[in-house]
mmCIF file of C-alpha atoms in Angstrom:
data_model
loop_
_atom_site.group_PDB
_atom_site.id
_atom_site.type_symbol
_atom_site.label_atom_id
_atom_site.label_comp_id
_atom_site.label_asym_id
_atom_site.label_seq_id
_atom_site.Cartn_x
_atom_site.Cartn_y
_atom_site.Cartn_z
ATOM 1 C CA UNK A 1 90.431 109.017 65.829
ATOM 2 C CA UNK A 2 93.155 106.776 66.941
ATOM 3 C CA UNK A 3 92.465 103.924 68.714
ATOM 4 C CA UNK A 4 95.332 104.865 70.824
ATOM 5 C CA UNK A 5 92.184 107.177 72.099
ATOM 6 C CA UNK A 6 89.671 104.889 72.078
ATOM 7 C CA UNK A 7 91.627 102.899 74.327
ATOM 8 C CA UNK A 8 92.107 105.194 76.678
ATOM 9 C CA UNK A 9 88.283 106.414 76.864
ATOM 10 C CA UNK A 10 86.948 102.630 77.318
ATOM 11 C CA UNK A 11 89.871 102.428 80.705
ATOM 12 C CA UNK A 12 89.305 105.077 82.236
ATOM 13 C CA UNK A 13 85.305 104.381 82.215
ATOM 14 C CA UNK A 14 85.592 100.972 82.875
ATOM 15 C CA UNK A 15 87.812 102.240 86.236
ATOM 16 C CA UNK A 16 84.456 104.353 87.135
ATOM 17 C CA UNK A 17 81.916 102.038 86.208
ATOM 18 C CA UNK A 18 81.362 97.756 85.395
ATOM 19 C CA UNK A 19 79.690 98.594 81.951
ATOM 20 C CA UNK A 20 80.790 100.880 79.142
ATOM 21 C CA UNK A 21 78.733 100.576 76.059
ATOM 22 C CA UNK A 22 80.101 100.953 72.492
ATOM 23 C CA UNK A 23 77.491 101.646 70.019
ATOM 24 C CA UNK A 24 77.007 98.690 67.074
ATOM 25 C CA UNK A 25 79.970 97.190 68.858
ATOM 26 C CA UNK A 26 79.300 95.427 72.546
ATOM 27 C CA UNK A 27 80.238 95.702 75.873
ATOM 28 C CA UNK A 28 82.470 95.886 77.818
ATOM 29 C CA UNK A 29 82.174 94.491 81.250
ATOM 30 C CA UNK A 30 83.972 94.576 84.662
ATOM 31 C CA UNK A 31 83.734 92.195 87.661
ATOM 32 C CA UNK A 32 85.140 91.435 90.866
ATOM 33 C CA UNK A 33 86.860 88.858 91.359
ATOM 34 C CA UNK A 34 87.946 87.050 95.244
ATOM 35 C CA UNK A 35 91.563 86.680 96.204
ATOM 36 C CA UNK A 36 92.271 82.859 95.220
ATOM 37 C CA UNK A 37 94.875 80.392 95.434
ATOM 38 C CA UNK A 38 97.302 78.663 92.478
ATOM 39 C CA UNK A 39 100.751 77.387 92.194
ATOM 40 C CA UNK A 40 99.901 74.148 93.515
ATOM 41 C CA UNK A 41 98.340 75.836 96.692
ATOM 42 C CA UNK A 42 100.937 78.170 97.751
ATOM 43 C CA UNK A 43 100.341 81.595 96.752
ATOM 44 C CA UNK A 44 97.546 84.087 97.188
ATOM 45 C CA UNK A 45 96.171 86.176 94.754
ATOM 46 C CA UNK A 46 94.917 89.081 96.142
ATOM 47 C CA UNK A 47 91.208 90.242 94.542
ATOM 48 C CA UNK A 48 90.875 92.153 92.111
ATOM 49 C CA UNK A 49 88.300 93.742 88.618
ATOM 50 C CA UNK A 50 88.486 91.164 86.360
ATOM 51 C CA UNK A 51 87.968 92.620 81.769
ATOM 52 C CA UNK A 52 85.854 91.031 79.704
ATOM 53 C CA UNK A 53 83.808 91.878 76.466
ATOM 54 C CA UNK A 54 80.265 91.341 74.790
ATOM 55 C CA UNK A 55 79.849 91.356 71.244
ATOM 56 C CA UNK A 56 76.025 93.179 70.853
ATOM 57 C CA UNK A 57 73.702 95.193 69.262
ATOM 58 C CA UNK A 58 74.178 99.066 71.295
ATOM 59 C CA UNK A 59 72.499 102.031 70.099
ATOM 60 C CA UNK A 60 73.571 105.716 70.629
ATOM 61 C CA UNK A 61 71.632 106.513 73.537
ATOM 62 C CA UNK A 62 73.235 103.479 74.950
ATOM 63 C CA UNK A 63 76.655 104.725 74.416
ATOM 64 C CA UNK A 64 76.301 108.594 75.540
ATOM 65 C CA UNK A 65 78.488 108.089 78.023
ATOM 66 C CA UNK A 66 81.448 106.532 75.333
ATOM 67 C CA UNK A 67 80.260 109.851 72.430
ATOM 68 C CA UNK A 68 80.466 111.783 76.124
ATOM 69 C CA UNK A 69 84.111 111.234 77.002
ATOM 70 C CA UNK A 70 86.002 111.112 73.717
ATOM 71 C CA UNK A 71 84.821 114.699 73.350
ATOM 72 C CA UNK A 72 86.065 116.144 76.428
ATOM 73 C CA UNK A 73 88.677 113.440 75.358
ATOM 74 C CA UNK A 74 88.686 114.922 71.764
ATOM 75 C CA UNK A 75 88.075 118.387 72.173
ATOM 76 C CA UNK A 76 85.349 118.034 69.899
ATOM 77 C CA UNK A 77 81.438 118.424 69.276
ATOM 78 C CA UNK A 78 79.446 115.695 70.068
ATOM 79 C CA UNK A 79 78.436 115.629 66.614
ATOM 80 C CA UNK A 80 82.219 115.156 65.498
ATOM 81 C CA UNK A 81 82.605 112.866 68.572
ATOM 82 C CA UNK A 82 79.882 110.476 67.144
ATOM 83 C CA UNK A 83 81.728 110.479 63.163
ATOM 84 C CA UNK A 84 84.993 110.067 64.997
ATOM 85 C CA UNK A 85 84.143 106.918 66.717
ATOM 86 C CA UNK A 86 82.379 106.066 63.877
ATOM 87 C CA UNK A 87 85.292 105.674 62.111
ATOM 88 C CA UNK A 88 87.310 104.195 64.647
ATOM 89 C CA UNK A 89 85.154 101.228 65.228
ATOM 90 C CA UNK A 90 84.404 100.790 61.489
ATOM 91 C CA UNK A 91 88.723 100.278 61.830
ATOM 92 C CA UNK A 92 88.458 98.163 64.301
ATOM 93 C CA UNK A 93 85.756 95.931 62.851
ATOM 94 C CA UNK A 94 87.455 95.342 59.411
ATOM 95 C CA UNK A 95 90.510 94.424 61.445
ATOM 96 C CA UNK A 96 89.468 91.567 63.594
ATOM 97 C CA UNK A 97 87.158 90.331 60.941
ATOM 98 C CA UNK A 98 90.307 90.660 58.353
ATOM 99 C CA UNK A 99 93.084 89.133 61.156
ATOM 100 C CA UNK A 100 91.068 88.378 63.838
ATOM 101 C CA UNK A 101 93.202 90.283 65.952
ATOM 102 C CA UNK A 102 92.967 94.172 67.105
ATOM 103 C CA UNK A 103 95.186 95.597 69.748
ATOM 104 C CA UNK A 104 94.227 97.963 72.160
ATOM 105 C CA UNK A 105 96.848 100.082 74.026
ATOM 106 C CA UNK A 106 96.795 99.930 77.527
ATOM 107 C CA UNK A 107 94.155 97.458 77.469
ATOM 108 C CA UNK A 108 94.590 94.476 75.865
ATOM 109 C CA UNK A 109 93.700 92.677 72.618
ATOM 110 C CA UNK A 110 90.829 92.737 70.556
ATOM 111 C CA UNK A 111 90.126 88.846 68.619
ATOM 112 C CA UNK A 112 87.180 87.038 66.971
ATOM 113 C CA UNK A 113 87.340 83.921 65.999
ATOM 114 C CA UNK A 114 86.352 81.981 62.600
ATOM 115 C CA UNK A 115 82.841 83.148 63.061
ATOM 116 C CA UNK A 116 83.633 86.551 63.726
ATOM 117 C CA UNK A 117 82.691 86.075 67.516
ATOM 118 C CA UNK A 118 84.871 88.864 69.216
ATOM 119 C CA UNK A 119 85.842 88.365 72.653
ATOM 120 C CA UNK A 120 89.058 90.350 74.748
ATOM 121 C CA UNK A 121 92.037 89.538 76.509
ATOM 122 C CA UNK A 122 92.970 91.413 78.711
ATOM 123 C CA UNK A 123 96.803 92.973 79.686
ATOM 124 C CA UNK A 124 98.843 91.025 82.340
ATOM 125 C CA UNK A 125 99.121 94.185 83.753
ATOM 126 C CA UNK A 126 96.118 95.616 83.395
ATOM 127 C CA UNK A 127 94.962 97.310 86.109
ATOM 128 C CA UNK A 128 90.830 98.974 86.571
ATOM 129 C CA UNK A 129 91.068 98.478 90.269
ATOM 130 C CA UNK A 130 92.132 101.961 92.301
ATOM 131 C CA UNK A 131 91.005 100.157 95.587
ATOM 132 C CA UNK A 132 93.566 97.713 94.802
ATOM 133 C CA UNK A 133 96.651 98.953 94.521
ATOM 134 C CA UNK A 134 99.614 98.029 96.136
ATOM 135 C CA UNK A 135 97.528 94.699 96.945
ATOM 136 C CA UNK A 136 100.633 91.959 96.287
ATOM 137 C CA UNK A 137 100.322 88.085 95.973
ATOM 138 C CA UNK A 138 101.283 86.450 98.849
ATOM 139 C CA UNK A 139 103.504 83.190 99.241
ATOM 140 C CA UNK A 140 102.459 80.774 102.112
ATOM 141 C CA UNK A 141 105.933 78.457 101.629
ATOM 142 C CA UNK A 142 108.893 79.097 104.323
ATOM 143 C CA UNK A 143 112.209 80.143 102.033
ATOM 144 C CA UNK A 144 114.763 77.289 102.205
ATOM 145 C CA UNK A 145 116.484 79.869 105.072
ATOM 146 C CA UNK A 146 113.116 79.890 107.407
ATOM 147 C CA UNK A 147 113.493 76.243 107.612
ATOM 148 C CA UNK A 148 114.425 74.432 110.638
ATOM 149 C CA UNK A 149 117.350 72.711 109.986
ATOM 150 C CA UNK A 150 118.506 74.363 106.937
ATOM 151 C CA UNK A 151 120.551 76.437 107.965
ATOM 152 C CA UNK A 152 123.064 74.372 109.529
ATOM 153 C CA UNK A 153 122.632 72.090 106.146
ATOM 154 C CA UNK A 154 123.803 75.037 104.665
ATOM 155 C CA UNK A 155 126.754 75.863 106.671
ATOM 156 C CA UNK A 156 127.729 72.143 105.855
ATOM 157 C CA UNK A 157 127.181 72.491 102.233
ATOM 158 C CA UNK A 158 129.523 76.490 102.257
ATOM 159 C CA UNK A 159 132.375 74.191 104.690
ATOM 160 C CA UNK A 160 132.539 70.770 101.378
ATOM 161 C CA UNK A 161 133.222 74.458 98.660
ATOM 162 C CA UNK A 162 135.341 76.023 100.755
ATOM 163 C CA UNK A 163 137.580 72.947 101.182
ATOM 164 C CA UNK A 164 136.950 71.472 97.637
ATOM 165 C CA UNK A 165 137.971 75.138 96.121
ATOM 166 C CA UNK A 166 141.313 75.244 98.127
ATOM 167 C CA UNK A 167 142.545 71.513 98.246
ATOM 168 C CA UNK A 168 143.212 71.577 94.290
ATOM 169 C CA UNK A 169 147.048 70.181 94.836
ATOM 170 C CA UNK A 170 148.804 69.247 91.609
ATOM 171 C CA UNK A 171 145.332 68.881 89.363
ATOM 172 C CA UNK A 172 143.554 66.896 92.730
ATOM 173 C CA UNK A 173 142.324 67.956 95.185
ATOM 174 C CA UNK A 174 141.678 66.567 98.948
ATOM 175 C CA UNK A 175 138.231 66.379 98.871
ATOM 176 C CA UNK A 176 139.297 63.084 95.793
ATOM 177 C CA UNK A 177 141.897 61.681 98.161
ATOM 178 C CA UNK A 178 139.284 61.674 100.720
ATOM 179 C CA UNK A 179 136.344 59.870 98.455
ATOM 180 C CA UNK A 180 139.418 57.557 97.409
ATOM 181 C CA UNK A 181 140.098 56.865 101.480
ATOM 182 C CA UNK A 182 136.693 55.882 102.691
ATOM 183 C CA UNK A 183 136.424 54.231 98.954
ATOM 184 C CA UNK A 184 139.135 51.531 100.189
ATOM 185 C CA UNK A 185 137.990 51.084 103.373
ATOM 186 C CA UNK A 186 134.403 49.873 103.824
ATOM 187 C CA UNK A 187 136.121 47.123 101.001
ATOM 188 C CA UNK A 188 138.026 46.365 103.051
ATOM 189 C CA UNK A 189 135.976 45.540 105.938
ATOM 190 C CA UNK A 190 133.171 44.084 103.742
ATOM 191 C CA UNK A 191 135.889 41.157 102.729
ATOM 192 C CA UNK A 192 136.747 40.621 105.880
ATOM 193 C CA UNK A 193 133.443 39.180 107.691
ATOM 194 C CA UNK A 194 133.074 37.436 104.075
ATOM 195 C CA UNK A 195 136.183 35.650 104.678
ATOM 196 C CA UNK A 196 135.110 35.158 107.737
ATOM 197 C CA UNK A 197 132.240 33.886 107.272
ATOM 198 C CA UNK A 198 133.059 31.474 104.199
ATOM 199 C CA UNK A 199 135.571 29.739 106.361
ATOM 200 C CA UNK A 200 133.176 29.388 109.838
ATOM 201 C CA UNK A 201 130.489 28.129 107.153
ATOM 202 C CA UNK A 202 133.204 25.252 105.771
ATOM 203 C CA UNK A 203 134.394 24.460 109.689
ATOM 204 C CA UNK A 204 130.606 23.855 109.644
ATOM 205 C CA UNK A 205 130.433 21.813 107.286
ATOM 206 C CA UNK A 206 132.933 19.929 107.248
ATOM 207 C CA UNK A 207 132.088 18.831 111.113
ATOM 208 C CA UNK A 208 128.498 18.024 110.437
ATOM 209 C CA UNK A 209 130.178 15.622 107.802
ATOM 210 C CA UNK A 210 131.919 14.081 110.251
ATOM 211 C CA UNK A 211 129.748 11.943 112.040
ATOM 212 C CA UNK A 212 129.860 8.917 114.288
ATOM 213 C CA UNK A 213 129.117 6.176 111.282
ATOM 214 C CA UNK A 214 131.436 7.978 109.293
ATOM 215 C CA UNK A 215 133.774 8.107 111.583
ATOM 216 C CA UNK A 216 133.305 4.116 112.448
ATOM 217 C CA UNK A 217 133.210 3.606 108.541
ATOM 218 C CA UNK A 218 136.785 5.199 107.986
ATOM 219 C CA UNK A 219 138.037 2.757 110.438
ATOM 220 C CA UNK A 220 137.056 -0.707 109.056
ATOM 221 C CA UNK A 221 138.465 0.804 106.028
ATOM 222 C CA UNK A 222 141.646 0.955 107.592
ATOM 223 C CA UNK A 223 141.316 -1.979 109.403
ATOM 224 C CA UNK A 224 140.759 -3.863 105.989
ATOM 225 C CA UNK A 225 143.734 -1.909 104.238
ATOM 226 C CA UNK A 226 146.129 -3.201 106.551
ATOM 227 C CA UNK A 227 144.655 -6.789 106.196
ATOM 228 C CA UNK A 228 145.150 -7.088 102.706
ATOM 229 C CA UNK A 229 148.879 -5.837 103.038
ATOM 230 C CA UNK A 230 149.558 -7.619 105.943
ATOM 231 C CA UNK A 231 148.424 -10.760 103.801
ATOM 232 C CA UNK A 232 150.297 -10.065 100.913
ATOM 233 C CA UNK A 233 153.065 -9.343 103.259
ATOM 234 C CA UNK A 234 153.081 -12.403 105.923
ATOM 235 C CA UNK A 235 152.090 -15.030 104.039
ATOM 236 C CA UNK A 236 153.612 -17.607 105.424
ATOM 237 C CA UNK A 237 151.704 -16.421 109.064
ATOM 238 C CA UNK A 238 148.185 -14.681 107.443
ATOM 239 C CA UNK A 239 147.571 -17.934 105.480
ATOM 240 C CA UNK A 240 145.895 -20.110 108.369
ATOM 241 C CA UNK A 241 143.901 -17.164 108.652
ATOM 242 C CA UNK A 242 142.637 -16.844 105.862
ATOM 243 C CA UNK A 243 141.856 -19.924 105.438
ATOM 244 C CA UNK A 244 140.030 -20.395 108.529
ATOM 245 C CA UNK A 245 137.971 -17.411 107.163
ATOM 246 C CA UNK A 246 137.867 -18.507 104.150
ATOM 247 C CA UNK A 247 136.558 -22.007 103.780
ATOM 248 C CA UNK A 248 134.690 -24.443 106.603
ATOM 249 C CA UNK A 249 136.206 -27.185 109.023
ATOM 250 C CA UNK A 250 135.349 -30.047 106.469
ATOM 251 C CA UNK A 251 136.823 -28.211 103.633
ATOM 252 C CA UNK A 252 140.166 -27.467 105.689
ATOM 253 C CA UNK A 253 140.627 -31.286 106.161
ATOM 254 C CA UNK A 254 140.189 -31.862 102.885
ATOM 255 C CA UNK A 255 143.040 -29.234 101.679
ATOM 256 C CA UNK A 256 144.704 -31.133 105.299
ATOM 257 C CA UNK A 257 144.473 -34.182 103.168
ATOM 258 C CA UNK A 258 145.940 -33.105 100.224
#
């Protein structure tokens, strides 16, 4: 018996039953799985039947439903069905123990680990629940076109794309010229406040330096400079004044006596 017929018999039986016992190999089981969230809770997957396999000792009497199914599908006697199934299971076990994998068409893949423990990996499109035909995952994430305000944004983006596509002249587009103008004006506007701010700051600092005592010092320094200059220029006129400033009365009498 080919592995394809074995797979078909298993699938037909598991659709109608919760378990299928395979003599000398193990048991295929199916259990209902509830609906569940996935993809960051943005998708609801419908309920389904999950198929799995457990290796174990199964007698011929426990595997009688599978033998009857093989007999009907192959069109042979019950004894011949037992022989055919035995040869098929022997080849399946040898392949699993050797290459650790055996494909079951229409069902999935049988695998074996390092300790020769068999397990079953169902195919992604395996459907063993007739009542669930037509169930599809439901996305609870709003499409982009349904997001409020998205339509207006799409129109703006489309308009920009149209301008870019139609505004190319001599290697430059209208959008590029527009970008240049937008780039220059903010710089000019940003420089003006800086200049005004710097001038204003300098003026304030200048005013802070011109305190009253500073003005008095400047005036005194100017008067001293004028006095010294006059002393050199008008020696005869300034000499009596300087003598009075530099000498006391007794010293002046001595100088005059000389």
